[in-house]
Amino acid sequence: MAIISPSILSADFVNLERDIHVCKDAGAPWIHVDVMDGHFVPNITIGIPVVAALRKVTDLVLDVHLMIDRPIRYVDQFCASGADYLTVHLEADTPENIHQTLKNIRAKGVKAGLSIKPGTPVEALEPYLGECDMILIMTVEPGFGGQSFMGDMMPKLVWLKEKLASVNPECLLQVDGGVDLRTAPVCKEAGANVLVSGSAFFKSQDKAAFVAEVQK
Ligand code: DX5
Ligand code: ZN
Protein backbone atom coordinates (compact mmCIF):
# COMPACT_ATOMS: atom_id res chain seq x y z
CA MET A 1 0.00 0.00 0.00
CA ALA A 2 1.53 3.31 -1.11
CA ILE A 3 0.46 6.92 -1.46
CA ILE A 4 0.56 8.80 -4.77
CA SER A 5 1.43 12.48 -4.80
CA PRO A 6 0.76 13.91 -8.29
CA SER A 7 3.15 16.72 -9.13
CA ILE A 8 1.37 19.80 -10.39
CA LEU A 9 4.53 20.80 -12.23
CA SER A 10 2.93 18.87 -15.09
CA ALA A 11 -0.53 20.41 -14.59
CA ASP A 12 -2.00 23.22 -16.69
CA PHE A 13 -1.12 26.33 -14.66
CA VAL A 14 -3.95 28.28 -16.27
CA ASN A 15 -6.35 25.67 -14.93
CA LEU A 16 -4.70 24.73 -11.67
CA GLU A 17 -7.91 24.49 -9.69
CA ARG A 18 -9.46 22.23 -12.32
CA ASP A 19 -6.35 20.02 -12.33
CA ILE A 20 -6.33 19.74 -8.52
CA HIS A 21 -9.85 18.41 -8.78
CA VAL A 22 -8.72 16.03 -11.53
CA CYS A 23 -6.19 14.64 -9.02
CA LYS A 24 -8.81 14.32 -6.32
CA ASP A 25 -11.40 12.75 -8.62
CA ALA A 26 -8.80 10.18 -9.66
CA GLY A 27 -8.42 9.22 -6.00
CA ALA A 28 -5.06 10.84 -5.23
CA PRO A 29 -4.78 11.75 -1.53
CA TRP A 30 -1.82 14.13 -1.87
CA ILE A 31 -0.68 16.94 -4.19
CA HIS A 32 3.03 17.56 -4.77
CA VAL A 33 4.04 21.21 -5.23
CA ASP A 34 7.51 21.91 -6.65
CA VAL A 35 9.00 25.21 -5.54
CA MET A 36 12.17 26.26 -7.41
CA ASP A 37 14.23 29.42 -7.01
CA GLY A 38 16.56 29.51 -10.02
CA HIS A 39 19.56 29.14 -7.67
CA PHE A 40 19.35 25.73 -6.04
CA VAL A 41 18.07 24.36 -9.35
CA PRO A 42 18.21 25.90 -12.84
CA ASN A 43 14.48 26.57 -13.05
CA ILE A 44 11.89 28.87 -11.45
CA THR A 45 8.36 27.73 -10.70
CA ILE A 46 5.93 28.86 -8.03
CA GLY A 47 5.97 30.03 -4.43
CA ILE A 48 4.11 30.98 -1.28
CA PRO A 49 1.02 32.71 -2.81
CA VAL A 50 0.30 29.69 -5.00
CA VAL A 51 0.50 27.28 -2.05
CA ALA A 52 -1.89 29.56 -0.14
CA ALA A 53 -4.26 29.66 -3.12
CA LEU A 54 -4.23 25.88 -3.45
CA ARG A 55 -4.98 25.54 0.25
CA LYS A 56 -8.21 27.44 -0.29
CA VAL A 57 -9.52 25.07 -2.94
CA THR A 58 -8.45 21.64 -1.71
CA ASP A 59 -8.41 19.46 1.36
CA LEU A 60 -5.85 17.12 -0.19
CA VAL A 61 -2.53 16.81 1.64
CA LEU A 62 -0.27 19.58 0.32
CA ASP A 63 3.20 18.09 -0.10
CA VAL A 64 5.51 21.02 -0.77
CA HIS A 65 8.99 20.29 -2.13
CA LEU A 66 11.33 23.24 -1.68
CA MET A 67 14.20 23.29 -4.17
CA ILE A 68 15.54 26.58 -2.87
CA ASP A 69 18.77 27.80 -1.28
CA ARG A 70 18.79 28.34 2.50
CA PRO A 71 15.14 27.36 3.00
CA ILE A 72 15.32 28.42 6.66
CA ARG A 73 14.54 31.93 5.39
CA TYR A 74 11.12 30.88 4.09
CA VAL A 75 9.83 27.82 5.95
CA ASP A 76 7.68 29.79 8.40
CA GLN A 77 5.87 31.44 5.49
CA PHE A 78 5.36 28.14 3.69
CA CYS A 79 3.97 26.63 6.89
CA ALA A 80 1.59 29.57 7.28
CA SER A 81 0.48 29.20 3.66
CA GLY A 82 -1.03 25.80 4.44
CA ALA A 83 1.58 23.17 3.59
CA ASP A 84 1.00 19.82 5.31
CA TYR A 85 4.44 18.43 4.46
CA LEU A 86 7.38 20.72 3.84
CA THR A 87 10.49 19.12 2.37
CA VAL A 88 13.86 20.85 2.15
CA HIS A 89 17.13 19.76 0.56
CA LEU A 90 20.12 18.67 2.60
CA GLU A 91 22.44 20.32 0.06
CA ALA A 92 20.73 23.71 0.43
CA ASP A 93 22.35 24.86 3.69
CA THR A 94 24.86 24.08 6.47
CA PRO A 95 24.21 21.05 8.72
CA GLU A 96 23.47 23.36 11.64
CA ASN A 97 20.86 25.27 9.65
CA ILE A 98 19.30 22.08 8.28
CA HIS A 99 18.77 20.80 11.84
CA GLN A 100 17.23 24.15 12.76
CA THR A 101 15.07 24.24 9.63
CA LEU A 102 13.54 20.83 10.40
CA LYS A 103 12.93 21.96 13.97
CA ASN A 104 11.26 25.18 12.79
CA ILE A 105 8.93 23.27 10.46
CA ARG A 106 7.85 20.87 13.18
CA ALA A 107 7.38 23.73 15.64
CA LYS A 108 4.66 25.03 13.30
CA GLY A 109 2.84 21.71 13.45
CA VAL A 110 3.86 20.85 9.88
CA LYS A 111 5.49 17.56 8.85
CA ALA A 112 9.16 17.96 8.01
CA GLY A 113 10.76 16.30 5.01
CA LEU A 114 14.40 16.08 3.97
CA SER A 115 15.61 15.30 0.46
CA ILE A 116 18.84 14.46 -1.31
CA LYS A 117 19.83 14.87 -4.94
CA PRO A 118 21.05 11.83 -6.88
CA GLY A 119 24.73 12.71 -6.32
CA THR A 120 24.47 12.94 -2.53
CA PRO A 121 25.31 9.76 -0.61
CA VAL A 122 22.46 8.42 1.49
CA GLU A 123 24.67 8.18 4.59
CA ALA A 124 24.65 12.00 4.71
CA LEU A 125 21.05 11.76 5.95
CA GLU A 126 21.94 9.75 9.03
CA PRO A 127 22.27 12.66 11.52
CA TYR A 128 18.76 13.85 10.64
CA LEU A 129 16.75 10.63 10.57
CA GLY A 130 15.17 11.20 13.98
CA GLU A 131 14.14 14.75 13.06
CA CYS A 132 12.11 14.01 9.91
CA ASP A 133 8.60 12.84 9.09
CA MET A 134 9.57 12.00 5.51
CA ILE A 135 12.74 11.39 3.52
CA LEU A 136 12.65 12.16 -0.21
CA ILE A 137 15.04 10.33 -2.50
CA MET A 138 15.32 12.11 -5.85
CA THR A 139 15.33 9.72 -8.78
CA VAL A 140 16.13 12.51 -11.27
CA GLU A 141 18.26 15.65 -11.02
CA PRO A 142 15.84 18.18 -9.47
CA GLY A 143 14.69 21.00 -11.73
CA PHE A 144 12.43 19.58 -14.41
CA GLY A 145 9.63 17.11 -14.95
CA GLY A 146 9.70 14.46 -17.65
CA GLN A 147 13.21 13.08 -17.04
CA SER A 148 14.24 9.42 -16.97
CA PHE A 149 14.05 7.45 -13.74
CA MET A 150 17.40 6.61 -12.13
CA GLY A 151 17.03 3.03 -10.95
CA ASP A 152 20.46 3.14 -9.34
CA MET A 153 18.96 5.22 -6.50
CA MET A 154 17.05 2.19 -5.20
CA PRO A 155 19.83 1.02 -2.83
CA LYS A 156 19.38 4.35 -0.99
CA LEU A 157 15.80 3.33 -0.17
CA VAL A 158 16.87 -0.10 1.00
CA TRP A 159 19.51 1.46 3.27
CA LEU A 160 17.01 3.98 4.67
CA LYS A 161 14.30 1.43 5.28
CA GLU A 162 16.66 -0.59 7.41
CA LYS A 163 17.98 2.42 9.36
CA LEU A 164 14.55 3.93 9.93
CA ALA A 165 13.15 0.67 11.28
CA SER A 166 15.10 1.22 14.47
CA VAL A 167 15.51 5.03 14.56
CA ASN A 168 12.18 6.37 13.25
CA PRO A 169 9.76 3.71 11.96
CA GLU A 170 6.96 6.24 11.34
CA CYS A 171 9.06 8.21 8.85
CA LEU A 172 7.73 8.05 5.27
CA LEU A 173 9.98 7.25 2.31
CA GLN A 174 9.22 9.25 -0.82
CA VAL A 175 10.58 9.05 -4.37
CA ASP A 176 10.36 11.79 -6.97
CA GLY A 177 11.31 11.75 -10.63
CA GLY A 178 10.40 9.50 -13.54
CA VAL A 179 7.78 7.52 -11.63
CA ASP A 180 5.36 5.76 -13.96
CA LEU A 181 3.56 2.43 -14.10
CA ARG A 182 6.80 0.63 -14.97
CA THR A 183 9.02 2.23 -12.30
CA ALA A 184 6.49 2.51 -9.45
CA PRO A 185 6.70 -1.22 -8.55
CA VAL A 186 10.51 -0.95 -8.49
CA CYS A 187 10.29 1.93 -5.98
CA LYS A 188 7.77 0.11 -3.76
CA GLU A 189 9.86 -3.04 -3.85
CA ALA A 190 12.84 -1.00 -2.58
CA GLY A 191 10.78 0.44 0.29
CA ALA A 192 9.18 3.67 -0.98
CA ASN A 193 5.71 4.39 0.37
CA VAL A 194 5.02 7.83 -1.15
CA LEU A 195 5.43 8.14 -4.91
CA VAL A 196 5.48 11.49 -6.71
CA SER A 197 4.39 11.37 -10.33
CA GLY A 198 4.16 14.36 -12.65
CA SER A 199 4.26 13.79 -16.38
CA ALA A 200 3.19 10.12 -16.31
CA PHE A 201 0.15 10.91 -14.15
CA PHE A 202 -1.01 13.92 -16.16
CA LYS A 203 -0.45 12.14 -19.49
CA SER A 204 -2.33 9.01 -18.46
CA GLN A 205 -5.69 8.49 -20.14
CA ASP A 206 -7.26 6.70 -17.18
CA LYS A 207 -6.04 8.57 -14.10
CA ALA A 208 -8.15 6.62 -11.61
CA ALA A 209 -6.59 3.38 -12.89
CA PHE A 210 -3.13 4.99 -12.73
CA VAL A 211 -3.68 6.01 -9.09
CA ALA A 212 -5.05 2.59 -8.15
CA GLU A 213 -2.10 0.83 -9.77
CA VAL A 214 0.56 3.07 -8.15
CA GLN A 215 -1.11 2.85 -4.74
CA LYS A 216 -1.48 -0.94 -4.90
C1 DX5 B 1 11.64 17.58 -10.34
C2 DX5 B 1 10.45 17.65 -9.44
C3 DX5 B 1 9.46 16.59 -9.64
C4 DX5 B 1 8.82 16.55 -11.00
C5 DX5 B 1 8.58 15.09 -11.30
O1 DX5 B 1 12.61 18.46 -9.88
O2 DX5 B 1 10.87 17.60 -8.08
O3 DX5 B 1 8.46 16.61 -8.63
O4 DX5 B 1 7.61 17.21 -11.10
O5 DX5 B 1 8.11 14.98 -12.59
P1 DX5 B 1 8.11 13.62 -13.36
O6 DX5 B 1 7.20 12.67 -12.64
O7 DX5 B 1 7.63 14.00 -14.72
O8 DX5 B 1 9.54 13.10 -13.38
ZN1 ZN C 1 9.32 17.35 -6.52
PDB file of C-alpha atoms and ligand atoms in Angstrom:
ATOM      1  CA  MET A   1       0.000   0.000   0.000  1.00  0.00           C
ATOM      2  CA  ALA A   2       1.534   3.306  -1.111  1.00  0.00           C
ATOM      3  CA  ILE A   3       0.461   6.924  -1.461  1.00  0.00           C
ATOM      4  CA  ILE A   4       0.556   8.796  -4.773  1.00  0.00           C
ATOM      5  CA  SER A   5       1.426  12.481  -4.802  1.00  0.00           C
ATOM      6  CA  PRO A   6       0.763  13.905  -8.288  1.00  0.00           C
ATOM      7  CA  SER A   7       3.153  16.722  -9.130  1.00  0.00           C
ATOM      8  CA  ILE A   8       1.371  19.802 -10.387  1.00  0.00           C
ATOM      9  CA  LEU A   9       4.528  20.803 -12.231  1.00  0.00           C
ATOM     10  CA  SER A  10       2.928  18.874 -15.092  1.00  0.00           C
ATOM     11  CA  ALA A  11      -0.532  20.408 -14.585  1.00  0.00           C
ATOM     12  CA  ASP A  12      -1.997  23.219 -16.689  1.00  0.00           C
ATOM     13  CA  PHE A  13      -1.124  26.333 -14.656  1.00  0.00           C
ATOM     14  CA  VAL A  14      -3.953  28.281 -16.273  1.00  0.00           C
ATOM     15  CA  ASN A  15      -6.352  25.669 -14.933  1.00  0.00           C
ATOM     16  CA  LEU A  16      -4.699  24.735 -11.673  1.00  0.00           C
ATOM     17  CA  GLU A  17      -7.915  24.487  -9.685  1.00  0.00           C
ATOM     18  CA  ARG A  18      -9.456  22.227 -12.323  1.00  0.00           C
ATOM     19  CA  ASP A  19      -6.353  20.018 -12.328  1.00  0.00           C
ATOM     20  CA  ILE A  20      -6.329  19.744  -8.523  1.00  0.00           C
ATOM     21  CA  HIS A  21      -9.855  18.412  -8.777  1.00  0.00           C
ATOM     22  CA  VAL A  22      -8.722  16.033 -11.533  1.00  0.00           C
ATOM     23  CA  CYS A  23      -6.193  14.639  -9.020  1.00  0.00           C
ATOM     24  CA  LYS A  24      -8.815  14.322  -6.317  1.00  0.00           C
ATOM     25  CA  ASP A  25     -11.405  12.751  -8.622  1.00  0.00           C
ATOM     26  CA  ALA A  26      -8.801  10.183  -9.664  1.00  0.00           C
ATOM     27  CA  GLY A  27      -8.419   9.217  -6.000  1.00  0.00           C
ATOM     28  CA  ALA A  28      -5.062  10.844  -5.231  1.00  0.00           C
ATOM     29  CA  PRO A  29      -4.785  11.750  -1.527  1.00  0.00           C
ATOM     30  CA  TRP A  30      -1.821  14.128  -1.872  1.00  0.00           C
ATOM     31  CA  ILE A  31      -0.680  16.943  -4.194  1.00  0.00           C
ATOM     32  CA  HIS A  32       3.029  17.563  -4.769  1.00  0.00           C
ATOM     33  CA  VAL A  33       4.042  21.215  -5.230  1.00  0.00           C
ATOM     34  CA  ASP A  34       7.513  21.907  -6.649  1.00  0.00           C
ATOM     35  CA  VAL A  35       8.996  25.214  -5.542  1.00  0.00           C
ATOM     36  CA  MET A  36      12.174  26.264  -7.410  1.00  0.00           C
ATOM     37  CA  ASP A  37      14.228  29.417  -7.011  1.00  0.00           C
ATOM     38  CA  GLY A  38      16.564  29.512 -10.022  1.00  0.00           C
ATOM     39  CA  HIS A  39      19.559  29.141  -7.665  1.00  0.00           C
ATOM     40  CA  PHE A  40      19.350  25.732  -6.043  1.00  0.00           C
ATOM     41  CA  VAL A  41      18.072  24.360  -9.354  1.00  0.00           C
ATOM     42  CA  PRO A  42      18.209  25.896 -12.840  1.00  0.00           C
ATOM     43  CA  ASN A  43      14.480  26.566 -13.052  1.00  0.00           C
ATOM     44  CA  ILE A  44      11.894  28.865 -11.446  1.00  0.00           C
ATOM     45  CA  THR A  45       8.360  27.726 -10.699  1.00  0.00           C
ATOM     46  CA  ILE A  46       5.926  28.856  -8.030  1.00  0.00           C
ATOM     47  CA  GLY A  47       5.970  30.034  -4.427  1.00  0.00           C
ATOM     48  CA  ILE A  48       4.114  30.985  -1.277  1.00  0.00           C
ATOM     49  CA  PRO A  49       1.021  32.714  -2.808  1.00  0.00           C
ATOM     50  CA  VAL A  50       0.301  29.692  -4.999  1.00  0.00           C
ATOM     51  CA  VAL A  51       0.503  27.284  -2.047  1.00  0.00           C
ATOM     52  CA  ALA A  52      -1.885  29.562  -0.135  1.00  0.00           C
ATOM     53  CA  ALA A  53      -4.257  29.663  -3.125  1.00  0.00           C
ATOM     54  CA  LEU A  54      -4.232  25.879  -3.453  1.00  0.00           C
ATOM     55  CA  ARG A  55      -4.976  25.537   0.250  1.00  0.00           C
ATOM     56  CA  LYS A  56      -8.215  27.440  -0.288  1.00  0.00           C
ATOM     57  CA  VAL A  57      -9.516  25.068  -2.943  1.00  0.00           C
ATOM     58  CA  THR A  58      -8.449  21.644  -1.706  1.00  0.00           C
ATOM     59  CA  ASP A  59      -8.409  19.463   1.356  1.00  0.00           C
ATOM     60  CA  LEU A  60      -5.847  17.118  -0.186  1.00  0.00           C
ATOM     61  CA  VAL A  61      -2.529  16.812   1.637  1.00  0.00           C
ATOM     62  CA  LEU A  62      -0.267  19.580   0.320  1.00  0.00           C
ATOM     63  CA  ASP A  63       3.197  18.086  -0.097  1.00  0.00           C
ATOM     64  CA  VAL A  64       5.509  21.023  -0.767  1.00  0.00           C
ATOM     65  CA  HIS A  65       8.990  20.287  -2.132  1.00  0.00           C
ATOM     66  CA  LEU A  66      11.331  23.242  -1.680  1.00  0.00           C
ATOM     67  CA  MET A  67      14.199  23.285  -4.174  1.00  0.00           C
ATOM     68  CA  ILE A  68      15.540  26.580  -2.871  1.00  0.00           C
ATOM     69  CA  ASP A  69      18.774  27.804  -1.281  1.00  0.00           C
ATOM     70  CA  ARG A  70      18.794  28.341   2.498  1.00  0.00           C
ATOM     71  CA  PRO A  71      15.135  27.359   3.000  1.00  0.00           C
ATOM     72  CA  ILE A  72      15.321  28.420   6.658  1.00  0.00           C
ATOM     73  CA  ARG A  73      14.535  31.925   5.388  1.00  0.00           C
ATOM     74  CA  TYR A  74      11.117  30.879   4.092  1.00  0.00           C
ATOM     75  CA  VAL A  75       9.834  27.821   5.951  1.00  0.00           C
ATOM     76  CA  ASP A  76       7.683  29.793   8.398  1.00  0.00           C
ATOM     77  CA  GLN A  77       5.866  31.438   5.489  1.00  0.00           C
ATOM     78  CA  PHE A  78       5.362  28.143   3.687  1.00  0.00           C
ATOM     79  CA  CYS A  79       3.974  26.630   6.888  1.00  0.00           C
ATOM     80  CA  ALA A  80       1.591  29.570   7.283  1.00  0.00           C
ATOM     81  CA  SER A  81       0.483  29.199   3.664  1.00  0.00           C
ATOM     82  CA  GLY A  82      -1.033  25.800   4.445  1.00  0.00           C
ATOM     83  CA  ALA A  83       1.580  23.169   3.586  1.00  0.00           C
ATOM     84  CA  ASP A  84       1.004  19.825   5.312  1.00  0.00           C
ATOM     85  CA  TYR A  85       4.436  18.428   4.460  1.00  0.00           C
ATOM     86  CA  LEU A  86       7.381  20.721   3.835  1.00  0.00           C
ATOM     87  CA  THR A  87      10.494  19.119   2.367  1.00  0.00           C
ATOM     88  CA  VAL A  88      13.864  20.848   2.150  1.00  0.00           C
ATOM     89  CA  HIS A  89      17.134  19.757   0.562  1.00  0.00           C
ATOM     90  CA  LEU A  90      20.118  18.666   2.597  1.00  0.00           C
ATOM     91  CA  GLU A  91      22.441  20.321   0.063  1.00  0.00           C
ATOM     92  CA  ALA A  92      20.726  23.707   0.432  1.00  0.00           C
ATOM     93  CA  ASP A  93      22.345  24.864   3.689  1.00  0.00           C
ATOM     94  CA  THR A  94      24.861  24.078   6.468  1.00  0.00           C
ATOM     95  CA  PRO A  95      24.213  21.047   8.717  1.00  0.00           C
ATOM     96  CA  GLU A  96      23.474  23.363  11.636  1.00  0.00           C
ATOM     97  CA  ASN A  97      20.863  25.266   9.649  1.00  0.00           C
ATOM     98  CA  ILE A  98      19.298  22.077   8.282  1.00  0.00           C
ATOM     99  CA  HIS A  99      18.765  20.799  11.841  1.00  0.00           C
ATOM    100  CA  GLN A 100      17.235  24.152  12.762  1.00  0.00           C
ATOM    101  CA  THR A 101      15.067  24.237   9.628  1.00  0.00           C
ATOM    102  CA  LEU A 102      13.544  20.828  10.400  1.00  0.00           C
ATOM    103  CA  LYS A 103      12.927  21.962  13.972  1.00  0.00           C
ATOM    104  CA  ASN A 104      11.255  25.181  12.786  1.00  0.00           C
ATOM    105  CA  ILE A 105       8.927  23.269  10.456  1.00  0.00           C
ATOM    106  CA  ARG A 106       7.845  20.872  13.176  1.00  0.00           C
ATOM    107  CA  ALA A 107       7.377  23.727  15.635  1.00  0.00           C
ATOM    108  CA  LYS A 108       4.658  25.028  13.301  1.00  0.00           C
ATOM    109  CA  GLY A 109       2.844  21.706  13.449  1.00  0.00           C
ATOM    110  CA  VAL A 110       3.855  20.854   9.877  1.00  0.00           C
ATOM    111  CA  LYS A 111       5.490  17.560   8.847  1.00  0.00           C
ATOM    112  CA  ALA A 112       9.156  17.964   8.006  1.00  0.00           C
ATOM    113  CA  GLY A 113      10.756  16.298   5.006  1.00  0.00           C
ATOM    114  CA  LEU A 114      14.397  16.081   3.972  1.00  0.00           C
ATOM    115  CA  SER A 115      15.607  15.304   0.459  1.00  0.00           C
ATOM    116  CA  ILE A 116      18.843  14.458  -1.307  1.00  0.00           C
ATOM    117  CA  LYS A 117      19.831  14.868  -4.945  1.00  0.00           C
ATOM    118  CA  PRO A 118      21.054  11.830  -6.881  1.00  0.00           C
ATOM    119  CA  GLY A 119      24.730  12.715  -6.323  1.00  0.00           C
ATOM    120  CA  THR A 120      24.466  12.937  -2.529  1.00  0.00           C
ATOM    121  CA  PRO A 121      25.311   9.757  -0.609  1.00  0.00           C
ATOM    122  CA  VAL A 122      22.458   8.420   1.491  1.00  0.00           C
ATOM    123  CA  GLU A 123      24.667   8.180   4.589  1.00  0.00           C
ATOM    124  CA  ALA A 124      24.650  11.996   4.709  1.00  0.00           C
ATOM    125  CA  LEU A 125      21.046  11.761   5.951  1.00  0.00           C
ATOM    126  CA  GLU A 126      21.943   9.754   9.032  1.00  0.00           C
ATOM    127  CA  PRO A 127      22.275  12.661  11.521  1.00  0.00           C
ATOM    128  CA  TYR A 128      18.757  13.845  10.644  1.00  0.00           C
ATOM    129  CA  LEU A 129      16.753  10.629  10.571  1.00  0.00           C
ATOM    130  CA  GLY A 130      15.170  11.199  13.979  1.00  0.00           C
ATOM    131  CA  GLU A 131      14.139  14.749  13.058  1.00  0.00           C
ATOM    132  CA  CYS A 132      12.110  14.010   9.913  1.00  0.00           C
ATOM    133  CA  ASP A 133       8.598  12.839   9.090  1.00  0.00           C
ATOM    134  CA  MET A 134       9.567  11.997   5.512  1.00  0.00           C
ATOM    135  CA  ILE A 135      12.742  11.392   3.522  1.00  0.00           C
ATOM    136  CA  LEU A 136      12.650  12.160  -0.209  1.00  0.00           C
ATOM    137  CA  ILE A 137      15.036  10.332  -2.504  1.00  0.00           C
ATOM    138  CA  MET A 138      15.325  12.112  -5.850  1.00  0.00           C
ATOM    139  CA  THR A 139      15.329   9.718  -8.779  1.00  0.00           C
ATOM    140  CA  VAL A 140      16.129  12.505 -11.268  1.00  0.00           C
ATOM    141  CA  GLU A 141      18.259  15.648 -11.016  1.00  0.00           C
ATOM    142  CA  PRO A 142      15.843  18.179  -9.468  1.00  0.00           C
ATOM    143  CA  GLY A 143      14.694  21.001 -11.727  1.00  0.00           C
ATOM    144  CA  PHE A 144      12.428  19.581 -14.410  1.00  0.00           C
ATOM    145  CA  GLY A 145       9.628  17.111 -14.953  1.00  0.00           C
ATOM    146  CA  GLY A 146       9.697  14.461 -17.648  1.00  0.00           C
ATOM    147  CA  GLN A 147      13.209  13.082 -17.038  1.00  0.00           C
ATOM    148  CA  SER A 148      14.238   9.419 -16.973  1.00  0.00           C
ATOM    149  CA  PHE A 149      14.046   7.455 -13.743  1.00  0.00           C
ATOM    150  CA  MET A 150      17.399   6.615 -12.129  1.00  0.00           C
ATOM    151  CA  GLY A 151      17.034   3.034 -10.952  1.00  0.00           C
ATOM    152  CA  ASP A 152      20.458   3.135  -9.340  1.00  0.00           C
ATOM    153  CA  MET A 153      18.964   5.224  -6.503  1.00  0.00           C
ATOM    154  CA  MET A 154      17.047   2.186  -5.198  1.00  0.00           C
ATOM    155  CA  PRO A 155      19.828   1.023  -2.831  1.00  0.00           C
ATOM    156  CA  LYS A 156      19.383   4.350  -0.988  1.00  0.00           C
ATOM    157  CA  LEU A 157      15.803   3.333  -0.169  1.00  0.00           C
ATOM    158  CA  VAL A 158      16.870  -0.101   0.996  1.00  0.00           C
ATOM    159  CA  TRP A 159      19.508   1.462   3.272  1.00  0.00           C
ATOM    160  CA  LEU A 160      17.009   3.984   4.674  1.00  0.00           C
ATOM    161  CA  LYS A 161      14.302   1.435   5.280  1.00  0.00           C
ATOM    162  CA  GLU A 162      16.661  -0.588   7.407  1.00  0.00           C
ATOM    163  CA  LYS A 163      17.984   2.415   9.356  1.00  0.00           C
ATOM    164  CA  LEU A 164      14.551   3.930   9.927  1.00  0.00           C
ATOM    165  CA  ALA A 165      13.150   0.665  11.280  1.00  0.00           C
ATOM    166  CA  SER A 166      15.104   1.224  14.474  1.00  0.00           C
ATOM    167  CA  VAL A 167      15.506   5.029  14.561  1.00  0.00           C
ATOM    168  CA  ASN A 168      12.175   6.370  13.252  1.00  0.00           C
ATOM    169  CA  PRO A 169       9.765   3.707  11.961  1.00  0.00           C
ATOM    170  CA  GLU A 170       6.957   6.244  11.343  1.00  0.00           C
ATOM    171  CA  CYS A 171       9.062   8.206   8.855  1.00  0.00           C
ATOM    172  CA  LEU A 172       7.734   8.046   5.272  1.00  0.00           C
ATOM    173  CA  LEU A 173       9.980   7.249   2.309  1.00  0.00           C
ATOM    174  CA  GLN A 174       9.225   9.251  -0.816  1.00  0.00           C
ATOM    175  CA  VAL A 175      10.585   9.045  -4.369  1.00  0.00           C
ATOM    176  CA  ASP A 176      10.357  11.795  -6.969  1.00  0.00           C
ATOM    177  CA  GLY A 177      11.313  11.745 -10.629  1.00  0.00           C
ATOM    178  CA  GLY A 178      10.399   9.499 -13.542  1.00  0.00           C
ATOM    179  CA  VAL A 179       7.782   7.517 -11.626  1.00  0.00           C
ATOM    180  CA  ASP A 180       5.361   5.759 -13.957  1.00  0.00           C
ATOM    181  CA  LEU A 181       3.555   2.433 -14.101  1.00  0.00           C
ATOM    182  CA  ARG A 182       6.799   0.627 -14.966  1.00  0.00           C
ATOM    183  CA  THR A 183       9.016   2.234 -12.303  1.00  0.00           C
ATOM    184  CA  ALA A 184       6.486   2.510  -9.446  1.00  0.00           C
ATOM    185  CA  PRO A 185       6.701  -1.216  -8.553  1.00  0.00           C
ATOM    186  CA  VAL A 186      10.507  -0.953  -8.487  1.00  0.00           C
ATOM    187  CA  CYS A 187      10.287   1.928  -5.979  1.00  0.00           C
ATOM    188  CA  LYS A 188       7.775   0.109  -3.765  1.00  0.00           C
ATOM    189  CA  GLU A 189       9.859  -3.042  -3.849  1.00  0.00           C
ATOM    190  CA  ALA A 190      12.839  -1.004  -2.579  1.00  0.00           C
ATOM    191  CA  GLY A 191      10.783   0.441   0.294  1.00  0.00           C
ATOM    192  CA  ALA A 192       9.182   3.669  -0.983  1.00  0.00           C
ATOM    193  CA  ASN A 193       5.707   4.388   0.371  1.00  0.00           C
ATOM    194  CA  VAL A 194       5.017   7.828  -1.145  1.00  0.00           C
ATOM    195  CA  LEU A 195       5.432   8.142  -4.908  1.00  0.00           C
ATOM    196  CA  VAL A 196       5.483  11.490  -6.709  1.00  0.00           C
ATOM    197  CA  SER A 197       4.389  11.373 -10.333  1.00  0.00           C
ATOM    198  CA  GLY A 198       4.163  14.356 -12.652  1.00  0.00           C
ATOM    199  CA  SER A 199       4.255  13.789 -16.383  1.00  0.00           C
ATOM    200  CA  ALA A 200       3.189  10.119 -16.311  1.00  0.00           C
ATOM    201  CA  PHE A 201       0.150  10.908 -14.152  1.00  0.00           C
ATOM    202  CA  PHE A 202      -1.009  13.917 -16.158  1.00  0.00           C
ATOM    203  CA  LYS A 203      -0.455  12.135 -19.490  1.00  0.00           C
ATOM    204  CA  SER A 204      -2.332   9.011 -18.458  1.00  0.00           C
ATOM    205  CA  GLN A 205      -5.691   8.487 -20.142  1.00  0.00           C
ATOM    206  CA  ASP A 206      -7.261   6.698 -17.178  1.00  0.00           C
ATOM    207  CA  LYS A 207      -6.039   8.570 -14.100  1.00  0.00           C
ATOM    208  CA  ALA A 208      -8.146   6.618 -11.614  1.00  0.00           C
ATOM    209  CA  ALA A 209      -6.591   3.384 -12.893  1.00  0.00           C
ATOM    210  CA  PHE A 210      -3.126   4.987 -12.726  1.00  0.00           C
ATOM    211  CA  VAL A 211      -3.681   6.005  -9.087  1.00  0.00           C
ATOM    212  CA  ALA A 212      -5.047   2.590  -8.151  1.00  0.00           C
ATOM    213  CA  GLU A 213      -2.095   0.833  -9.767  1.00  0.00           C
ATOM    214  CA  VAL A 214       0.555   3.070  -8.146  1.00  0.00           C
ATOM    215  CA  GLN A 215      -1.113   2.847  -4.736  1.00  0.00           C
ATOM    216  CA  LYS A 216      -1.481  -0.937  -4.902  1.00  0.00           C
TER     217      LYS A 216
HETATM  218  C1  DX5 B   1      11.644  17.585 -10.337  1.00  0.00           C
HETATM  219  C2  DX5 B   1      10.448  17.650  -9.440  1.00  0.00           C
HETATM  220  C3  DX5 B   1       9.455  16.585  -9.643  1.00  0.00           C
HETATM  221  C4  DX5 B   1       8.816  16.549 -11.002  1.00  0.00           C
HETATM  222  C5  DX5 B   1       8.578  15.095 -11.298  1.00  0.00           C
HETATM  223  O1  DX5 B   1      12.613  18.459  -9.882  1.00  0.00           O
HETATM  224  O2  DX5 B   1      10.867  17.600  -8.075  1.00  0.00           O
HETATM  225  O3  DX5 B   1       8.463  16.610  -8.625  1.00  0.00           O
HETATM  226  O4  DX5 B   1       7.610  17.214 -11.103  1.00  0.00           O
HETATM  227  O5  DX5 B   1       8.110  14.984 -12.585  1.00  0.00           O
HETATM  228  P1  DX5 B   1       8.107  13.618 -13.365  1.00  0.00           P
HETATM  229  O6  DX5 B   1       7.199  12.674 -12.637  1.00  0.00           O
HETATM  230  O7  DX5 B   1       7.632  14.003 -14.718  1.00  0.00           O
HETATM  231  O8  DX5 B   1       9.540  13.096 -13.382  1.00  0.00           O
HETATM  232 ZN    ZN B   2       9.317  17.347  -6.522  1.00  0.00          ZN
END
